[in-house]
Amino acid sequence: MGGWRKKQELKTDDTLGFGIGIGIAIGVGFGLVLDNLALGIGVGIALGVAIGKLKKKQQDNSESDKQ
């Protein structure tokens, strides 16, 4: 196996995956309220991708400002 890793090595910048996870959670909530789970998950994934892209853009802008 990989063994122990330093905290810096474990840190990832997977903003798209984070956004999709958040979007699905929100979409499932809307889907249950609207009694249409499939629609809620679809909308949630779309929102999640948008959230992930915006978060990635913010990270890129903040990294370029530091340099």
Coordinates of C-alpha atoms in Angstrom, one line a residue, residues 5-62:
R5 CA 1.7 10.5 3.5
K6 CA 2.3 14.0 4.5
K7 CA -0.7 16.3 4.8
Q8 CA 0.4 18.4 1.9
E9 CA 0.6 15.3 -0.4
L10 CA -3.0 14.4 0.4
K11 CA -4.5 17.8 -0.3
T12 CA -6.2 17.8 -3.7
D13 CA -7.7 20.5 -5.8
D14 CA -10.6 18.5 -7.1
T15 CA -13.1 21.4 -7.2
L16 CA -15.3 19.8 -9.9
G17 CA -15.8 16.6 -7.8
F18 CA -16.6 18.8 -4.8
G19 CA -19.1 20.8 -6.8
I20 CA -20.8 17.8 -8.2
G21 CA -21.2 16.3 -4.7
I22 CA -22.7 19.5 -3.3
G23 CA -24.9 19.8 -6.4
I24 CA -26.3 16.2 -6.1
A25 CA -27.0 16.8 -2.4
I26 CA -29.0 19.9 -3.2
G27 CA -30.6 18.3 -6.3
V28 CA -31.8 15.3 -4.3
G29 CA -33.4 17.7 -1.8
F30 CA -35.2 19.6 -4.6
G31 CA -36.2 16.3 -6.3
L32 CA -37.8 15.0 -3.1
V33 CA -39.7 18.2 -2.5
L34 CA -40.9 18.3 -6.1
D35 CA -41.6 14.5 -6.2
N36 CA -39.3 14.1 -9.2
L37 CA -36.0 12.7 -8.1
A38 CA -34.6 12.2 -11.6
L39 CA -35.1 15.9 -12.4
G40 CA -33.6 17.0 -9.1
I41 CA -30.5 14.9 -9.6
G42 CA -30.0 16.2 -13.1
V43 CA -30.4 19.8 -12.1
G44 CA -28.1 19.2 -9.1
I45 CA -25.4 17.8 -11.3
A46 CA -25.6 20.8 -13.6
L47 CA -25.5 23.2 -10.7
G48 CA -22.6 21.2 -9.2
V49 CA -20.5 21.4 -12.4
A50 CA -21.1 25.2 -12.4
I51 CA -20.2 25.5 -8.7
G52 CA -17.0 23.4 -9.3
K53 CA -16.0 25.5 -12.3
L54 CA -16.5 28.8 -10.4
K55 CA -14.5 27.5 -7.4
K56 CA -11.7 26.4 -9.7
K57 CA -11.7 29.8 -11.4
Q58 CA -11.5 31.6 -8.0
Q59 CA -8.6 29.4 -6.9
D60 CA -6.7 30.1 -10.2
N61 CA -7.3 33.8 -9.8
S62 CA -6.1 33.8 -6.2

